[in-house]
CSV table of N, CA and C in Angstrom, one decimal:
chain,number,residue,atom,x,y,z
A,1108,MET,N,-88.4,13.0,50.9
A,1108,MET,CA,-88.3,12.4,52.2
A,1108,MET,C,-87.7,13.5,53.2
A,1109,ASP,N,-88.4,13.9,54.2
A,1109,ASP,CA,-87.9,14.9,55.1
A,1109,ASP,C,-87.0,14.3,56.2
A,1110,LYS,N,-86.1,15.0,56.6
A,1110,LYS,CA,-85.2,14.6,57.7
A,1110,LYS,C,-85.6,15.3,59.0
A,1111,THR,N,-85.3,14.7,60.1
A,1111,THR,CA,-85.7,15.3,61.4
A,1111,THR,C,-84.4,15.5,62.3
A,1112,ILE,N,-84.4,16.7,63.0
A,1112,ILE,CA,-83.4,17.0,63.9
A,1112,ILE,C,-84.1,17.1,65.3
A,1113,ALA,N,-83.6,16.4,66.3
A,1113,ALA,CA,-84.3,16.5,67.6
A,1113,ALA,C,-83.3,17.0,68.7
A,1114,VAL,N,-83.8,17.7,69.6
A,1114,VAL,CA,-83.0,18.1,70.8
A,1114,VAL,C,-83.4,17.1,71.9
A,1115,ASP,N,-82.3,16.6,72.5
A,1115,ASP,CA,-82.5,15.6,73.6
A,1115,ASP,C,-81.8,16.1,74.8
A,1116,SER,N,-82.6,16.2,75.9
A,1116,SER,CA,-82.0,16.6,77.2
A,1116,SER,C,-82.5,15.8,78.3
A,1117,LYS,N,-81.6,15.6,79.3
A,1117,LYS,CA,-81.9,14.8,80.5
A,1117,LYS,C,-81.3,15.4,81.7
A,1118,ILE,N,-81.9,15.2,82.8
A,1118,ILE,CA,-81.4,15.6,84.1
A,1118,ILE,C,-81.7,14.4,85.0
A,1119,GLY,N,-80.8,14.1,85.9
A,1119,GLY,CA,-81.0,13.0,86.7
A,1119,GLY,C,-80.1,13.0,87.9
A,1120,LEU,N,-80.1,11.8,88.6
A,1120,LEU,CA,-79.3,11.6,89.8
A,1120,LEU,C,-78.4,10.5,89.7
A,1121,ASN,N,-77.1,10.7,89.9
A,1121,ASN,CA,-76.1,9.7,89.9
A,1121,ASN,C,-76.2,8.9,91.2
A,1122,VAL,N,-76.3,7.6,91.2
A,1122,VAL,CA,-76.4,6.8,92.4
A,1122,VAL,C,-75.0,6.3,92.8
A,1123,TYR,N,-74.2,5.9,91.8
A,1123,TYR,CA,-72.9,5.4,92.1
A,1123,TYR,C,-71.9,5.9,91.2
A,1124,LYS,N,-70.9,6.6,91.6
A,1124,LYS,CA,-69.8,7.2,90.8
A,1124,LYS,C,-68.5,7.0,91.5
A,1125,PRO,N,-67.9,5.9,91.4
A,1125,PRO,CA,-66.8,5.5,92.3
A,1125,PRO,C,-65.5,6.4,92.1
A,1126,PHE,N,-65.2,6.9,90.9
A,1126,PHE,CA,-64.0,7.6,90.7
A,1126,PHE,C,-64.1,9.1,90.7
A,1127,TYR,N,-65.3,9.6,91.0
A,1127,TYR,CA,-65.5,11.1,91.0
A,1127,TYR,C,-64.8,11.7,92.2
A,1128,LYS,N,-64.6,11.0,93.3
A,1128,LYS,CA,-63.9,11.5,94.4
A,1128,LYS,C,-62.4,11.8,94.1
A,1129,ILE,N,-61.8,10.9,93.4
A,1129,ILE,CA,-60.4,11.1,93.0
A,1129,ILE,C,-60.3,12.2,92.0
A,1130,ASP,N,-61.2,12.3,91.0
A,1130,ASP,CA,-61.2,13.3,90.0
A,1130,ASP,C,-61.4,14.7,90.7
A,1131,TRP,N,-62.3,14.8,91.7
A,1131,TRP,CA,-62.6,16.0,92.3
A,1131,TRP,C,-61.3,16.5,93.1
A,1132,GLN,N,-60.7,15.6,93.9
A,1132,GLN,CA,-59.6,16.0,94.7
A,1132,GLN,C,-58.4,16.5,93.8
A,1133,LEU,N,-58.2,15.8,92.7
A,1133,LEU,CA,-57.1,16.2,91.8
A,1133,LEU,C,-57.4,17.5,91.1
A,1134,ASN,N,-58.6,17.7,90.6
A,1134,ASN,CA,-58.9,18.9,89.8
A,1134,ASN,C,-59.2,20.1,90.6
A,1135,GLU,N,-59.7,19.9,91.8
A,1135,GLU,CA,-59.9,21.1,92.7
A,1135,GLU,C,-58.7,21.4,93.6
A,1136,GLY,N,-57.7,20.6,93.6
A,1136,GLY,CA,-56.6,20.8,94.5
A,1136,GLY,C,-55.6,21.7,93.8
A,1137,TYR,N,-54.4,21.9,94.4
A,1137,TYR,CA,-53.4,22.7,93.8
A,1137,TYR,C,-52.0,22.2,94.3
A,1138,ILE,N,-51.0,22.8,93.6
A,1138,ILE,CA,-49.6,22.5,94.0
A,1138,ILE,C,-49.0,23.7,94.6
A,1139,GLN,N,-48.3,23.5,95.7
A,1139,GLN,CA,-47.6,24.5,96.4
A,1139,GLN,C,-46.2,24.2,96.6
A,1140,PHE,N,-45.3,25.2,96.4
A,1140,PHE,CA,-43.9,25.0,96.6
A,1140,PHE,C,-43.4,25.8,97.9
A,1141,VAL,N,-42.9,25.0,98.8
A,1141,VAL,CA,-42.4,25.5,100.1
A,1141,VAL,C,-41.0,25.2,100.2
A,1142,TYR,N,-40.1,26.2,100.2
A,1142,TYR,CA,-38.7,26.0,100.3
A,1142,TYR,C,-38.1,25.1,99.3
A,1143,GLY,N,-38.7,25.2,98.1
A,1143,GLY,CA,-38.2,24.4,96.9
A,1143,GLY,C,-38.8,23.0,96.9
A,1144,LYS,N,-39.6,22.7,97.9
A,1144,LYS,CA,-40.3,21.3,97.9
A,1144,LYS,C,-41.7,21.4,97.4
A,1145,GLU,N,-42.1,20.5,96.6
A,1145,GLU,CA,-43.4,20.5,96.0
A,1145,GLU,C,-44.4,19.8,96.9
A,1146,ILE,N,-45.5,20.5,97.3
A,1146,ILE,CA,-46.5,19.9,98.1
A,1146,ILE,C,-47.8,19.9,97.3
A,1147,ILE,N,-48.5,18.8,97.2
A,1147,ILE,CA,-49.7,18.6,96.6
A,1147,ILE,C,-50.9,18.7,97.6
A,1148,VAL,N,-51.8,19.7,97.4
A,1148,VAL,CA,-52.9,19.8,98.3
A,1148,VAL,C,-54.1,19.4,97.6
A,1149,LEU,N,-54.8,18.4,98.1
A,1149,LEU,CA,-56.0,17.8,97.4
A,1149,LEU,C,-57.2,18.7,97.7
A,1150,GLY,N,-58.2,18.7,96.8
A,1150,GLY,CA,-59.4,19.5,96.9
A,1150,GLY,C,-60.2,19.0,98.1
A,1151,GLU,N,-60.9,19.9,98.7
A,1151,GLU,CA,-61.8,19.6,99.8
A,1151,GLU,C,-63.1,19.0,99.3
A,1152,MET,N,-63.6,18.0,100.0
A,1152,MET,CA,-64.9,17.4,99.6
A,1152,MET,C,-66.0,18.0,100.5
A,1153,ASP,N,-66.4,19.2,100.1
A,1153,ASP,CA,-67.4,20.0,100.9
A,1153,ASP,C,-68.8,19.7,100.4
A,1154,SER,N,-69.8,20.5,100.8
A,1154,SER,CA,-71.2,20.3,100.4
A,1154,SER,C,-71.4,20.5,98.9
A,1155,TYR,N,-70.6,21.4,98.3
A,1155,TYR,CA,-70.7,21.6,96.8
A,1155,TYR,C,-70.3,20.3,96.1
A,1156,TYR,N,-69.3,19.6,96.6
A,1156,TYR,CA,-68.9,18.3,96.0
A,1156,TYR,C,-70.0,17.3,96.1
A,1157,GLN,N,-70.7,17.2,97.3
A,1157,GLN,CA,-71.7,16.3,97.4
A,1157,GLN,C,-72.9,16.5,96.5
A,1158,ILE,N,-73.2,17.8,96.2
A,1158,ILE,CA,-74.3,18.1,95.3
A,1158,ILE,C,-73.9,17.8,93.9
A,1159,LYS,N,-72.7,18.3,93.5
A,1159,LYS,CA,-72.2,18.1,92.2
A,1159,LYS,C,-72.0,16.6,91.8
A,1160,LYS,N,-71.6,15.8,92.8
A,1160,LYS,CA,-71.4,14.4,92.5
A,1160,LYS,C,-72.7,13.7,92.1
A,1161,HIS,N,-73.8,14.2,92.6
A,1161,HIS,CA,-75.1,13.5,92.3
A,1161,HIS,C,-76.0,14.0,91.2
A,1162,VAL,N,-75.8,15.3,90.8
A,1162,VAL,CA,-76.6,15.9,89.8
A,1162,VAL,C,-76.0,15.7,88.4
A,1163,PHE,N,-76.7,15.0,87.6
A,1163,PHE,CA,-76.3,14.6,86.2
A,1163,PHE,C,-77.2,15.3,85.2
A,1164,SER,N,-76.6,15.8,84.1
A,1164,SER,CA,-77.3,16.4,83.0
A,1164,SER,C,-76.7,16.0,81.7
A,1165,ARG,N,-77.5,16.0,80.7
A,1165,ARG,CA,-77.1,15.6,79.3
A,1165,ARG,C,-77.9,16.4,78.3
A,1166,ILE,N,-77.3,17.0,77.3
A,1166,ILE,CA,-78.0,17.7,76.3
A,1166,ILE,C,-77.3,17.5,75.0
A,1167,GLY,N,-78.1,17.4,73.9
A,1167,GLY,CA,-77.5,17.1,72.6
A,1167,GLY,C,-78.5,17.2,71.5
A,1168,LEU,N,-78.0,16.9,70.3
A,1168,LEU,CA,-78.8,16.9,69.1
A,1168,LEU,C,-78.7,15.5,68.4
A,1169,LYS,N,-79.9,15.1,67.9
A,1169,LYS,CA,-79.9,13.9,67.1
A,1169,LYS,C,-80.4,14.2,65.7
A,1170,TYR,N,-79.8,13.7,64.7
A,1170,TYR,CA,-80.2,13.8,63.3
A,1170,TYR,C,-80.7,12.5,62.8
A,1171,TYR,N,-82.0,12.4,62.5
A,1171,TYR,CA,-82.6,11.2,62.0
A,1171,TYR,C,-82.5,11.1,60.5
A,1172,PHE,N,-82.1,10.0,59.9
A,1172,PHE,CA,-82.0,9.9,58.5
A,1172,PHE,C,-83.3,9.8,57.7
A,1173,MET,N,-84.3,9.4,58.4
A,1173,MET,CA,-85.7,9.4,57.9
A,1173,MET,C,-86.6,10.2,58.7
A,1174,ASP,N,-87.7,10.7,58.2
A,1174,ASP,CA,-88.7,11.4,59.0
A,1174,ASP,C,-89.3,10.5,60.0
A,1175,MET,N,-89.4,11.1,61.2
A,1175,MET,CA,-90.0,10.3,62.3
A,1175,MET,C,-91.5,10.0,62.2
A,1176,ASP,N,-92.2,10.9,61.4
A,1176,ASP,CA,-93.6,10.7,61.2
A,1176,ASP,C,-94.0,9.7,60.1
A,1177,SER,N,-93.0,9.2,59.4
A,1177,SER,CA,-93.2,8.3,58.2
A,1177,SER,C,-93.7,7.0,58.7
A,1178,SER,N,-94.2,6.2,57.8
A,1178,SER,CA,-94.7,4.9,58.2
A,1178,SER,C,-93.6,3.8,58.3
A,1179,SER,N,-92.4,4.2,58.1
A,1179,SER,CA,-91.3,3.2,58.2
A,1179,SER,C,-91.1,2.8,59.6
A,1180,LYS,N,-90.8,1.5,59.8
A,1180,LYS,CA,-90.6,1.0,61.2
A,1180,LYS,C,-89.1,1.1,61.6
A,1181,HIS,N,-88.3,1.4,60.7
A,1181,HIS,CA,-86.8,1.4,61.0
A,1181,HIS,C,-86.3,2.8,60.7
A,1182,ASN,N,-85.4,3.3,61.6
A,1182,ASN,CA,-84.8,4.6,61.4
A,1182,ASN,C,-83.4,4.6,62.1
A,1183,THR,N,-82.5,5.3,61.6
A,1183,THR,CA,-81.2,5.4,62.2
A,1183,THR,C,-80.9,6.9,62.5
A,1184,TYR,N,-80.0,7.1,63.4
A,1184,TYR,CA,-79.7,8.5,63.7
A,1184,TYR,C,-78.2,8.6,64.1
A,1185,ILE,N,-77.7,9.8,64.1
A,1185,ILE,CA,-76.4,10.2,64.6
A,1185,ILE,C,-76.6,11.3,65.5
A,1186,GLY,N,-75.9,11.4,66.7
A,1186,GLY,CA,-76.1,12.4,67.6
A,1186,GLY,C,-74.8,12.9,68.3
A,1187,VAL,N,-74.8,14.1,68.8
A,1187,VAL,CA,-73.7,14.6,69.6
A,1187,VAL,C,-74.3,15.1,70.9
A,1188,PHE,N,-73.6,14.8,72.0
A,1188,PHE,CA,-74.1,15.2,73.3
A,1188,PHE,C,-73.0,15.7,74.2
A,1189,ILE,N,-73.3,16.5,75.2
A,1189,ILE,CA,-72.4,16.9,76.2
A,1189,ILE,C,-73.0,16.4,77.5
A,1190,ASP,N,-72.2,15.6,78.3
A,1190,ASP,CA,-72.6,15.2,79.6
A,1190,ASP,C,-72.0,16.0,80.6
A,1191,ALA,N,-72.7,16.4,81.7
A,1191,ALA,CA,-72.2,17.3,82.7
A,1191,ALA,C,-72.6,16.9,84.1
A,1192,ASN,N,-71.9,17.4,85.0
A,1192,ASN,CA,-72.2,17.3,86.5
A,1192,ASN,C,-72.5,18.8,86.9
A,1193,LEU,N,-73.8,19.0,87.3
A,1193,LEU,CA,-74.2,20.3,87.7
A,1193,LEU,C,-73.7,21.5,86.8
A,1194,ARG,N,-74.0,21.3,85.5
A,1194,ARG,CA,-73.8,22.3,84.5
A,1194,ARG,C,-72.3,22.4,84.1
A,1195,GLN,N,-71.4,21.7,84.7
A,1195,GLN,CA,-70.0,21.7,84.2
A,1195,GLN,C,-69.7,20.5,83.4
A,1196,ALA,N,-69.3,20.7,82.1
A,1196,ALA,CA,-69.1,19.6,81.2
A,1196,ALA,C,-68.1,18.6,81.7
A,1197,ASN,N,-68.5,17.4,81.5
A,1197,ASN,CA,-67.7,16.3,82.0
A,1197,ASN,C,-67.0,15.6,80.8
A,1198,PHE,N,-67.8,15.3,79.7
A,1198,PHE,CA,-67.3,14.8,78.5
A,1198,PHE,C,-68.3,15.0,77.4
A,1199,SER,N,-67.8,14.9,76.1
A,1199,SER,CA,-68.7,14.9,75.0
A,1199,SER,C,-68.8,13.5,74.4
A,1200,GLU,N,-69.8,13.3,73.6
A,1200,GLU,CA,-70.2,12.0,73.1
A,1200,GLU,C,-70.7,12.1,71.7
A,1201,LEU,N,-70.3,11.1,70.9
A,1201,LEU,CA,-70.8,11.0,69.5
A,1201,LEU,C,-71.5,9.6,69.5
A,1202,THR,N,-72.8,9.6,69.1
A,1202,THR,CA,-73.6,8.4,69.1
A,1202,THR,C,-74.1,8.1,67.7
A,1203,VAL,N,-74.3,6.8,67.5
A,1203,VAL,CA,-75.0,6.3,66.3
A,1203,VAL,C,-76.1,5.4,66.8
A,1204,GLY,N,-77.3,5.5,66.4
A,1204,GLY,CA,-78.4,4.7,67.0
A,1204,GLY,C,-79.3,4.2,65.9
A,1205,TYR,N,-80.2,3.3,66.4
A,1205,TYR,CA,-81.2,2.7,65.6
A,1205,TYR,C,-82.5,2.7,66.4
A,1206,VAL,N,-83.6,3.0,65.7
A,1206,VAL,CA,-84.9,3.1,66.3
A,1206,VAL,C,-85.9,2.1,65.5
A,1207,HIS,N,-86.6,1.3,66.3
A,1207,HIS,CA,-87.6,0.4,65.7
A,1207,HIS,C,-88.9,0.7,66.3
A,1208,LYS,N,-89.9,1.0,65.4
A,1208,LYS,CA,-91.3,1.3,65.9
A,1208,LYS,C,-92.1,0.0,65.9
A,1209,PHE,N,-92.7,-0.3,67.0
A,1209,PHE,CA,-93.6,-1.5,67.1
A,1209,PHE,C,-95.0,-1.1,66.9
A,1210,ASP,N,-95.8,-2.0,66.3
A,1210,ASP,CA,-97.2,-1.8,66.0
A,1210,ASP,C,-98.0,-2.3,67.2
A,1211,PHE,N,-98.9,-1.5,67.8
A,1211,PHE,CA,-99.7,-2.0,68.9
A,1211,PHE,C,-101.1,-1.9,68.6
């Protein structure tokens, strides 16, 4: 029984991402010390922010426990993925999934 490894990639458009603004301001900002006083400067929400907020990508590998070409209707897989905003990694993901083939 052969096993299958698949490469899965997606690119898309984020429509609603409510906390990305806060994340951007904190991560793109900096801390400044003036006369011993700490001043937090938030990141600017420029055109690069607008583009990066909306462009989504995901790439990863899936390992299927059974061959995808077999006559079996049931298959399970485990996968690892990296989700990103405009090529900058946002988070990594470990998935376990199930596939059912329907006869038409």
